[in-house]
C-alpha atoms as an extended CHARMM CRD file, in Angstrom:
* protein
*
       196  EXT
         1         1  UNK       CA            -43.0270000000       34.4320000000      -57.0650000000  PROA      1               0.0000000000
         2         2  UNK       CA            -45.7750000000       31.6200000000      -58.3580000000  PROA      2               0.0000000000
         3         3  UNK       CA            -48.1930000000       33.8740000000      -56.7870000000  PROA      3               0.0000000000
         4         4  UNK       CA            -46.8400000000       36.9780000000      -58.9310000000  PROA      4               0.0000000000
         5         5  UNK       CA            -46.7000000000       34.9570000000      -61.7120000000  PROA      5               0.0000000000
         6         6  UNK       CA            -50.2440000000       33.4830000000      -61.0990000000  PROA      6               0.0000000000
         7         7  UNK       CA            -51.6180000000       37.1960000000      -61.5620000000  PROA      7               0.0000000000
         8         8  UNK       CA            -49.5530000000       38.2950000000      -63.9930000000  PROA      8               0.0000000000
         9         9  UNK       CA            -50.7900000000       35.1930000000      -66.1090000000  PROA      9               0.0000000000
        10        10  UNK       CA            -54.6940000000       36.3970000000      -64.7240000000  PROA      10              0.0000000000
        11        11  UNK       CA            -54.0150000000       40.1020000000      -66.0080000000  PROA      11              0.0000000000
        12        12  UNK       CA            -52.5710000000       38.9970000000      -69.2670000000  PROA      12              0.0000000000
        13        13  UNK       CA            -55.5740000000       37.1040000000      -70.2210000000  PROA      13              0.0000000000
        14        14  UNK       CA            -58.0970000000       39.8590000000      -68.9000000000  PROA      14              0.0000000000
        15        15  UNK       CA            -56.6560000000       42.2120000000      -71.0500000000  PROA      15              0.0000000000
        16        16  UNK       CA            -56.9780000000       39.9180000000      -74.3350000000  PROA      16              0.0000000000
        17        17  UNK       CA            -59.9590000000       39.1630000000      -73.3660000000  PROA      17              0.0000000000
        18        18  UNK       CA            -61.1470000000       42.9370000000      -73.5440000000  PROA      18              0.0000000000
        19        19  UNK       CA            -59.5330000000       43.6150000000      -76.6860000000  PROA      19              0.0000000000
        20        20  UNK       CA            -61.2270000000       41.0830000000      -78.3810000000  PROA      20              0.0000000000
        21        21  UNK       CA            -64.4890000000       42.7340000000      -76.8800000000  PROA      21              0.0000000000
        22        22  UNK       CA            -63.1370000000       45.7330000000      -78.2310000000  PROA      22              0.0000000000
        23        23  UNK       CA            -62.5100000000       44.8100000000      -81.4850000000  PROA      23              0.0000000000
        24        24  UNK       CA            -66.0990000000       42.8740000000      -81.5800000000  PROA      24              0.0000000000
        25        25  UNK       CA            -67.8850000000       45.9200000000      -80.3230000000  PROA      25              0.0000000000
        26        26  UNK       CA            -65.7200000000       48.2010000000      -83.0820000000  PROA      26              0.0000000000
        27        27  UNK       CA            -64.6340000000       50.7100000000      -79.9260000000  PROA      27              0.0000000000
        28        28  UNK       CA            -61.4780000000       50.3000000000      -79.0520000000  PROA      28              0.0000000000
        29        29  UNK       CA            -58.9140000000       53.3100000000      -79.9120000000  PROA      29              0.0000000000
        30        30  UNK       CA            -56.6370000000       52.2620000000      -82.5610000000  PROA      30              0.0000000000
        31        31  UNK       CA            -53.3740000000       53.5340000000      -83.6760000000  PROA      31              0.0000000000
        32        32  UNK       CA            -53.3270000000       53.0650000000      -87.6010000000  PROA      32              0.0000000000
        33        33  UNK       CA            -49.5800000000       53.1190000000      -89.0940000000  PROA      33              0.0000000000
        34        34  UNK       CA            -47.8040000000       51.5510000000      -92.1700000000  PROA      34              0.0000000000
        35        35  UNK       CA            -47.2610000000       48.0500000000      -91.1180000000  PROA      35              0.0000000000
        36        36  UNK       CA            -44.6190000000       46.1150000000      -92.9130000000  PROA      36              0.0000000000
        37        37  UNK       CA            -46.5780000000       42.7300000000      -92.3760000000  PROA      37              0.0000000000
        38        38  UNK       CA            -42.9030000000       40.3440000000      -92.5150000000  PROA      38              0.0000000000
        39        39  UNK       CA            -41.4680000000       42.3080000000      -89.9170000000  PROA      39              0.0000000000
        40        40  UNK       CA            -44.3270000000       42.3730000000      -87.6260000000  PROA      40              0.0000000000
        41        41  UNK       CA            -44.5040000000       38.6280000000      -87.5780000000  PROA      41              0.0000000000
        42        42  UNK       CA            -40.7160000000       38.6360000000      -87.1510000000  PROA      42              0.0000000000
        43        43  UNK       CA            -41.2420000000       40.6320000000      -84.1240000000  PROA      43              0.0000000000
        44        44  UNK       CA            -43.5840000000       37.9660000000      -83.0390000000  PROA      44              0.0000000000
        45        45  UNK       CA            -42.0640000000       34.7060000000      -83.3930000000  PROA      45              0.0000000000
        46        46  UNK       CA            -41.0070000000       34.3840000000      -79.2430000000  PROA      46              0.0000000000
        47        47  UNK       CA            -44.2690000000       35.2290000000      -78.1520000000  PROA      47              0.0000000000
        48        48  UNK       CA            -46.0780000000       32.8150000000      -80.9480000000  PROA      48              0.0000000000
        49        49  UNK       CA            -43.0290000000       30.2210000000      -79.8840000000  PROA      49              0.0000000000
        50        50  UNK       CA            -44.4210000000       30.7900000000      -75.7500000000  PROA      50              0.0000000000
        51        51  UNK       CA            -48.1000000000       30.0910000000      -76.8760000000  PROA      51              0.0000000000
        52        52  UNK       CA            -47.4600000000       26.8070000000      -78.3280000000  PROA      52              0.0000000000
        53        53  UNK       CA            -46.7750000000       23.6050000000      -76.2640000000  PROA      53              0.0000000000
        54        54  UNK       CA            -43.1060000000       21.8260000000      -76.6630000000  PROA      54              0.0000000000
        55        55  UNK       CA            -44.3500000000       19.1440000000      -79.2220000000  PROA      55              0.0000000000
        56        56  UNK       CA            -45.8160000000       21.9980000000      -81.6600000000  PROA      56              0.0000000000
        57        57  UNK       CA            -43.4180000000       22.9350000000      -84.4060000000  PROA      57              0.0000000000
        58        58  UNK       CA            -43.8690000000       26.5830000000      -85.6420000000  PROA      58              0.0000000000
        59        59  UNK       CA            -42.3970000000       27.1780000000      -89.3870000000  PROA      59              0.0000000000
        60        60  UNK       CA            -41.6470000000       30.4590000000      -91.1520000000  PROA      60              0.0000000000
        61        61  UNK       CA            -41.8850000000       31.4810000000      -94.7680000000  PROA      61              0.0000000000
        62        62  UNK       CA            -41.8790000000       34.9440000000      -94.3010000000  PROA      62              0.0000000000
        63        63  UNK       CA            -40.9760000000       37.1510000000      -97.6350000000  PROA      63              0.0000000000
        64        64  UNK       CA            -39.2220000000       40.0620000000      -97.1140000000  PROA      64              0.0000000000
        65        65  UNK       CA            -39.5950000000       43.2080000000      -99.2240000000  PROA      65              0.0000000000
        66        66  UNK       CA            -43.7200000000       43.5130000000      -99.2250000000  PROA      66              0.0000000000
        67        67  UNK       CA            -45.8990000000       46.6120000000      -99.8050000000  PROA      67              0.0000000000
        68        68  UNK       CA            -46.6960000000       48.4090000000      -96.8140000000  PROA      68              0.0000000000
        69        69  UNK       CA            -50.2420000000       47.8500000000      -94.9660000000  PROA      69              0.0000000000
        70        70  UNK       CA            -52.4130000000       50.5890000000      -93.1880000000  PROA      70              0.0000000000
        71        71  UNK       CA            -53.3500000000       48.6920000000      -89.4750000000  PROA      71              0.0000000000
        72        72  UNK       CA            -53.1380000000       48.8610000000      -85.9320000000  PROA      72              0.0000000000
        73        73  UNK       CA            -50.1220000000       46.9680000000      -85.0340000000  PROA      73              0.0000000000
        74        74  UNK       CA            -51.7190000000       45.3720000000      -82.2270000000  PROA      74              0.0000000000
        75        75  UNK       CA            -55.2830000000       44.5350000000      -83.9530000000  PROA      75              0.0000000000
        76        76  UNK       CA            -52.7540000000       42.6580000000      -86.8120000000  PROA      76              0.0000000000
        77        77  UNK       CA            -50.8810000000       40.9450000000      -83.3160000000  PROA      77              0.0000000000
        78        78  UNK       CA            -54.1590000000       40.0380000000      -82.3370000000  PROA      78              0.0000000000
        79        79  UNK       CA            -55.5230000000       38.1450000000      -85.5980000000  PROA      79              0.0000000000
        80        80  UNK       CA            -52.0880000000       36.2470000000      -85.1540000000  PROA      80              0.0000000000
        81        81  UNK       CA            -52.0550000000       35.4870000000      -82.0700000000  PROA      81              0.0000000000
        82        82  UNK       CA            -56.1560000000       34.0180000000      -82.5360000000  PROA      82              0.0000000000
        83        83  UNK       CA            -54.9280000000       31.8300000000      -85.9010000000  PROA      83              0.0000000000
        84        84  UNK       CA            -51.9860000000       30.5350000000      -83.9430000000  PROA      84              0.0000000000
        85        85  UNK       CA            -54.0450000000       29.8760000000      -80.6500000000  PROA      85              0.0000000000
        86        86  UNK       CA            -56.8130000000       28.0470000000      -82.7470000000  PROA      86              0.0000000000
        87        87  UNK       CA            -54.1860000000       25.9200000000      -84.9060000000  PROA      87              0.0000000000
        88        88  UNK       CA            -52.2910000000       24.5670000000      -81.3550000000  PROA      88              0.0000000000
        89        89  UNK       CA            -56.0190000000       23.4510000000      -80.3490000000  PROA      89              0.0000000000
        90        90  UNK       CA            -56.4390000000       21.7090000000      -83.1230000000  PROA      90              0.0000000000
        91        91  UNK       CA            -53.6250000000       19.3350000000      -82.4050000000  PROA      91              0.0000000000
        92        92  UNK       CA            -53.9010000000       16.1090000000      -80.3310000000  PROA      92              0.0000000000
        93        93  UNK       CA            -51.4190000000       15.7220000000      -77.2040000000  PROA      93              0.0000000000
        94        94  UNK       CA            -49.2450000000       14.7980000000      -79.6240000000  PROA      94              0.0000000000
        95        95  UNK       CA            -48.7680000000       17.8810000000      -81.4210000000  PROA      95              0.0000000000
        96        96  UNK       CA            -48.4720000000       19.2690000000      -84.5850000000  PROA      96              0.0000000000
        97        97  UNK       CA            -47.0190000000       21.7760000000      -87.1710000000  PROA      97              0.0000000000
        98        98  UNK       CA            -48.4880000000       25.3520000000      -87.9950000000  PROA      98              0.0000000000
        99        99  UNK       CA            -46.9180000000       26.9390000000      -91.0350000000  PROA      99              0.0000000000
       100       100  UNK       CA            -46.3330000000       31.0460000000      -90.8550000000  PROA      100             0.0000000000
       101       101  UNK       CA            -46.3790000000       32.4550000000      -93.6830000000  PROA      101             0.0000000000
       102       102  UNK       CA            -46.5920000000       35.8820000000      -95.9200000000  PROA      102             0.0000000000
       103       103  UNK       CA            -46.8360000000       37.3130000000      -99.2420000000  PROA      103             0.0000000000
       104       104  UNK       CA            -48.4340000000       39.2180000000     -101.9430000000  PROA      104             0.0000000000
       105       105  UNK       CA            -51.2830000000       38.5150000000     -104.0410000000  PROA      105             0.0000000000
       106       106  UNK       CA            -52.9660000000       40.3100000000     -107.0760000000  PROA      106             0.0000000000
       107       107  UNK       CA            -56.2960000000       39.2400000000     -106.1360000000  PROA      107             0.0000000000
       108       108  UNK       CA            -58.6970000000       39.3420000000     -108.9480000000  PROA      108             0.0000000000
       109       109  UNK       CA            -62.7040000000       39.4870000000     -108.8240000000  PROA      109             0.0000000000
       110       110  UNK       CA            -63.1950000000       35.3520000000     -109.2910000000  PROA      110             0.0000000000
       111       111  UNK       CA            -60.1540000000       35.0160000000     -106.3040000000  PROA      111             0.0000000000
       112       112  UNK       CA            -61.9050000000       37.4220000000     -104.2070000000  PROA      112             0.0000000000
       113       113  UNK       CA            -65.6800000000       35.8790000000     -104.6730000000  PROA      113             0.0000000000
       114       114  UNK       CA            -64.1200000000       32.7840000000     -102.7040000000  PROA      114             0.0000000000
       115       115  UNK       CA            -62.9680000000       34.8260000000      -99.5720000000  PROA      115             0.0000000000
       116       116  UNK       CA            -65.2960000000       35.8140000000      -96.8430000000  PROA      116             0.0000000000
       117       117  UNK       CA            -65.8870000000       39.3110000000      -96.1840000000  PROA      117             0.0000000000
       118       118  UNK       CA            -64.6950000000       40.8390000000      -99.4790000000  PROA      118             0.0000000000
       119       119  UNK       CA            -68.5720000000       41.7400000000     -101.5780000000  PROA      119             0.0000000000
       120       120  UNK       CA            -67.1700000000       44.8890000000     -101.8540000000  PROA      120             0.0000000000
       121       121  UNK       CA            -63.5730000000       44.8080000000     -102.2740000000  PROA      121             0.0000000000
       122       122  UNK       CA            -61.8770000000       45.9730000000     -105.2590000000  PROA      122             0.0000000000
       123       123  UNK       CA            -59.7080000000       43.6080000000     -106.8620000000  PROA      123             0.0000000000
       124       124  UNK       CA            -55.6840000000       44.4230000000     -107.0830000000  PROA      124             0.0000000000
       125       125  UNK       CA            -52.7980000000       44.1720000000     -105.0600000000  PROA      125             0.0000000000
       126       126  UNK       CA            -53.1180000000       42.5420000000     -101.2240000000  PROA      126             0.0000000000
       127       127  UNK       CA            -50.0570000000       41.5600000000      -98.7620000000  PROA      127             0.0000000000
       128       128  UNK       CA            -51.3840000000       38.0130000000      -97.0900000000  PROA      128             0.0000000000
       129       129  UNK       CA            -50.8590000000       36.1600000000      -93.8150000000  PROA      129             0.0000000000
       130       130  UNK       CA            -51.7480000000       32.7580000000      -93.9440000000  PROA      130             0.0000000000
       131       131  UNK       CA            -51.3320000000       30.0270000000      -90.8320000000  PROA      131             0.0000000000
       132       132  UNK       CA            -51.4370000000       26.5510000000      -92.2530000000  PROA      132             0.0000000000
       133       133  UNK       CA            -51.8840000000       23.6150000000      -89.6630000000  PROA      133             0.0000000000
       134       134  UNK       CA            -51.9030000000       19.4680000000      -89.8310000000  PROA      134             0.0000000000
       135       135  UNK       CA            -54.1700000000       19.3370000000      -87.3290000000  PROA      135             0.0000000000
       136       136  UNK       CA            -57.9030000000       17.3620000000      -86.8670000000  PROA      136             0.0000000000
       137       137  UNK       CA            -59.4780000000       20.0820000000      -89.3970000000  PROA      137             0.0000000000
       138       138  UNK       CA            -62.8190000000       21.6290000000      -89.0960000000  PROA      138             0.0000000000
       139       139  UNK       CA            -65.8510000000       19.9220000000      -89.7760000000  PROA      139             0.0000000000
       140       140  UNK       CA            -68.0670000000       21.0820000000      -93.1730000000  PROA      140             0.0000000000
       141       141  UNK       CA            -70.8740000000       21.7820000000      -90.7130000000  PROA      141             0.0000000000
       142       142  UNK       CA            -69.5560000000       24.3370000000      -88.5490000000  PROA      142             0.0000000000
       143       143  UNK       CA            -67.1570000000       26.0530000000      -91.3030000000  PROA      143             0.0000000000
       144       144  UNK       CA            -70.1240000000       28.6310000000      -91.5160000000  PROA      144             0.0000000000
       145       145  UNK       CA            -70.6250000000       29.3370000000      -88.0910000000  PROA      145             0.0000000000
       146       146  UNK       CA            -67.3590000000       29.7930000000      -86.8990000000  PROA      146             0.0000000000
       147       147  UNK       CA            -66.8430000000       33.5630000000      -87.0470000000  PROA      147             0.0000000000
       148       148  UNK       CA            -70.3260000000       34.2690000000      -85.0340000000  PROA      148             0.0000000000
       149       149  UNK       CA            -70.0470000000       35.2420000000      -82.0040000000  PROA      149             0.0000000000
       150       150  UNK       CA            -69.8390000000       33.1370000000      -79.1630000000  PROA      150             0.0000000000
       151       151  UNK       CA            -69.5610000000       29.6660000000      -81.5160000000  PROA      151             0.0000000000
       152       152  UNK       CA            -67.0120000000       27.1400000000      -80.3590000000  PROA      152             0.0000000000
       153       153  UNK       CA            -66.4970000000       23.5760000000      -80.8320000000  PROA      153             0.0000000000
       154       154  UNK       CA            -64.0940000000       23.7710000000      -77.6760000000  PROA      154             0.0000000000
       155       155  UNK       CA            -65.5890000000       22.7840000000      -74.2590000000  PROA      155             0.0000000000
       156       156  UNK       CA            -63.1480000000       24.9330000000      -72.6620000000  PROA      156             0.0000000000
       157       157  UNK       CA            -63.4870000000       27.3800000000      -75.6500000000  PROA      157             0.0000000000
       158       158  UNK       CA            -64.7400000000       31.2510000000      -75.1330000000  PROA      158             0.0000000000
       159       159  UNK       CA            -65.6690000000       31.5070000000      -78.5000000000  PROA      159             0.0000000000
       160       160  UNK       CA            -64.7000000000       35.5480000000      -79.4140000000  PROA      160             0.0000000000
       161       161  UNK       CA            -61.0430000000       34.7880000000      -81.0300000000  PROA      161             0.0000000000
       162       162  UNK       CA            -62.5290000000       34.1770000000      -84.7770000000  PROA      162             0.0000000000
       163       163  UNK       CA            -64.9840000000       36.6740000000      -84.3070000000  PROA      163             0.0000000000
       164       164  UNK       CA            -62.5730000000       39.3290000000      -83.1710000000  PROA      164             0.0000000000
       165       165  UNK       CA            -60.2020000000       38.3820000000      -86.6040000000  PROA      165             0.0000000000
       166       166  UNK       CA            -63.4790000000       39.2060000000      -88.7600000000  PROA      166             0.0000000000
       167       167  UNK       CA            -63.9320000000       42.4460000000      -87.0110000000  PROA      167             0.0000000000
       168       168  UNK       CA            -60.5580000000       43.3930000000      -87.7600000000  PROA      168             0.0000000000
       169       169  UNK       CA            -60.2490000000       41.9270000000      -91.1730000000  PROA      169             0.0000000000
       170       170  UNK       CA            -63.8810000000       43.7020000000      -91.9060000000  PROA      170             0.0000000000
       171       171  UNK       CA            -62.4570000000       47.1470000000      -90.2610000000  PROA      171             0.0000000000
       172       172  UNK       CA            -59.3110000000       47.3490000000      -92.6510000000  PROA      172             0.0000000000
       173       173  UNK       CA            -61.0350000000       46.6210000000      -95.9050000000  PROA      173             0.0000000000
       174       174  UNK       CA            -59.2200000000       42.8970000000      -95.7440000000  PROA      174             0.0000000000
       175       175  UNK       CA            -60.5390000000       39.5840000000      -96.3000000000  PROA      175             0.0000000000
       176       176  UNK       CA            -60.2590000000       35.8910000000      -95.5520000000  PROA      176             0.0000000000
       177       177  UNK       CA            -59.9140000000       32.4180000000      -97.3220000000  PROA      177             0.0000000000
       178       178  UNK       CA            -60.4370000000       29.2840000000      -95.0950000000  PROA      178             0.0000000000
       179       179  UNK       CA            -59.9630000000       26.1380000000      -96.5940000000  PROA      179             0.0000000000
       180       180  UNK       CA            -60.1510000000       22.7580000000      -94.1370000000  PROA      180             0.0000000000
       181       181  UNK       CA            -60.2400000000       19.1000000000      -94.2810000000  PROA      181             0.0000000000
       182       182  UNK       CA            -60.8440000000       16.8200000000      -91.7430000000  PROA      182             0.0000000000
       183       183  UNK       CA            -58.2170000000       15.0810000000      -90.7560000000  PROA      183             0.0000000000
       184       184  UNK       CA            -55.8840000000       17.2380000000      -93.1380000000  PROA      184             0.0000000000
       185       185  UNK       CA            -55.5060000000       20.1760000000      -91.3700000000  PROA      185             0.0000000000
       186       186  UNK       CA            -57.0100000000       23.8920000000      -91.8450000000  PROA      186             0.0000000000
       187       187  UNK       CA            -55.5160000000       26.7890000000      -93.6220000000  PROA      187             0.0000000000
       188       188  UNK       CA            -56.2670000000       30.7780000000      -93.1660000000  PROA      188             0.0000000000
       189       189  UNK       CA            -55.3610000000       33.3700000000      -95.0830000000  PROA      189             0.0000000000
       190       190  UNK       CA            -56.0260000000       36.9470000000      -94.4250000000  PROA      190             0.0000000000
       191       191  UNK       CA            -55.4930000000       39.6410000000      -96.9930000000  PROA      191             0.0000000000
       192       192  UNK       CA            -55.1630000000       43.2400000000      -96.7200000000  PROA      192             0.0000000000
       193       193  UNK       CA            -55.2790000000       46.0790000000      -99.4620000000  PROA      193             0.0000000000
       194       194  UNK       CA            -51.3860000000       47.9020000000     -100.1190000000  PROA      194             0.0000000000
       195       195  UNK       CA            -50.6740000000       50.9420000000      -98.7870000000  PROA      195             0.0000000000
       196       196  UNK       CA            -51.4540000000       52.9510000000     -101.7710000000  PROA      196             0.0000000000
């Protein structure tokens, strides 16, 4: 059974791996439905719970009720599963918290001139996720490098999960605010444009 479990584990992380190459290289087949954005993350919430080590707290504020989203349901898995990931290593042994949460935002051209990704965006209405963490933060330095490919401050790190989320974000008109601190913790929030 370990031995089972050894290559299940193996297979598991092969096939992340390739979807992040995937997404990177813009050529894997997606399946674009209406996404309620709550619900998905509901959906979620073991898996994100298995990813995280005992002494990591996971909090929801999850609003019910948002406009729908056009995305592949596993590209939008994917983006959470990276912002989750990269909050748990930014806790010490000891742990930390990582706030879940979503909403809606009527982004205007001044909000949307602060988020990465979004020169061309229109302003109006966008559903949000946004993963909050008390964790080590990230320093000013490498806050502009860390969606290129390949950059990690990890020594273990591979370096494609951020890079992977701005592919996606990029591929469904979305963007991204990142605000961080050291020693306060890092927050992300991802937008993307209503189902109209």
């Amino acid at each position: 059974r370990k031995r089972i479990e050894t290559i299940r584990r193996a297979a598991e992380r092969a096939t992340a791996l390739t979807r992040q190459i995937l997404a990177y290289a813009g050529q894997d087949a997606s399946r674009v439905n209406a996404v309620d954005l709550t619900t998905a993350i509901e959906e979620m919430t073991l898996l994100l719970e298995s990813i995280s080590s005992g002494s990591t707290r996971i909090d929801y504020a999850l609003k019910p009720g948002l406009p729908f989203i056009e995305v592949d349901s596993q590209h939008l898995g994917q983006v959470v599963l990276n912002l989750v990931a990269n909050a748990c290593d930014s806790f010490s042994k000891d742990g930390g918290r990582i706030e879940i949460s979503t909403g809606s935002i009527d982004a205007d051209r001044a909000y949307l001139d602060r988020c990465r990704f979004a020169d061309d965006l229109e302003k109006g209405q966008y559903v949000y996720l946004e993963v909050s963490d008390d964790g080590t933060g990230i320093p000013e330095e490498d806050l502009e490098h860390i969606f290129d490919p390949h950059f990690t401050t990890r020594p273990t790190g591979r370096g494609l999960g951020l890079t992977a989320i701005a592919e996606i974000v990029r591929r469904y008109r979305g963007a991204l605010e990142l605000r961080s601190e050291m020693g306060e913790g890092t927050r992300v929030r991802v937008l993307f444009p209503t189902l109209r």
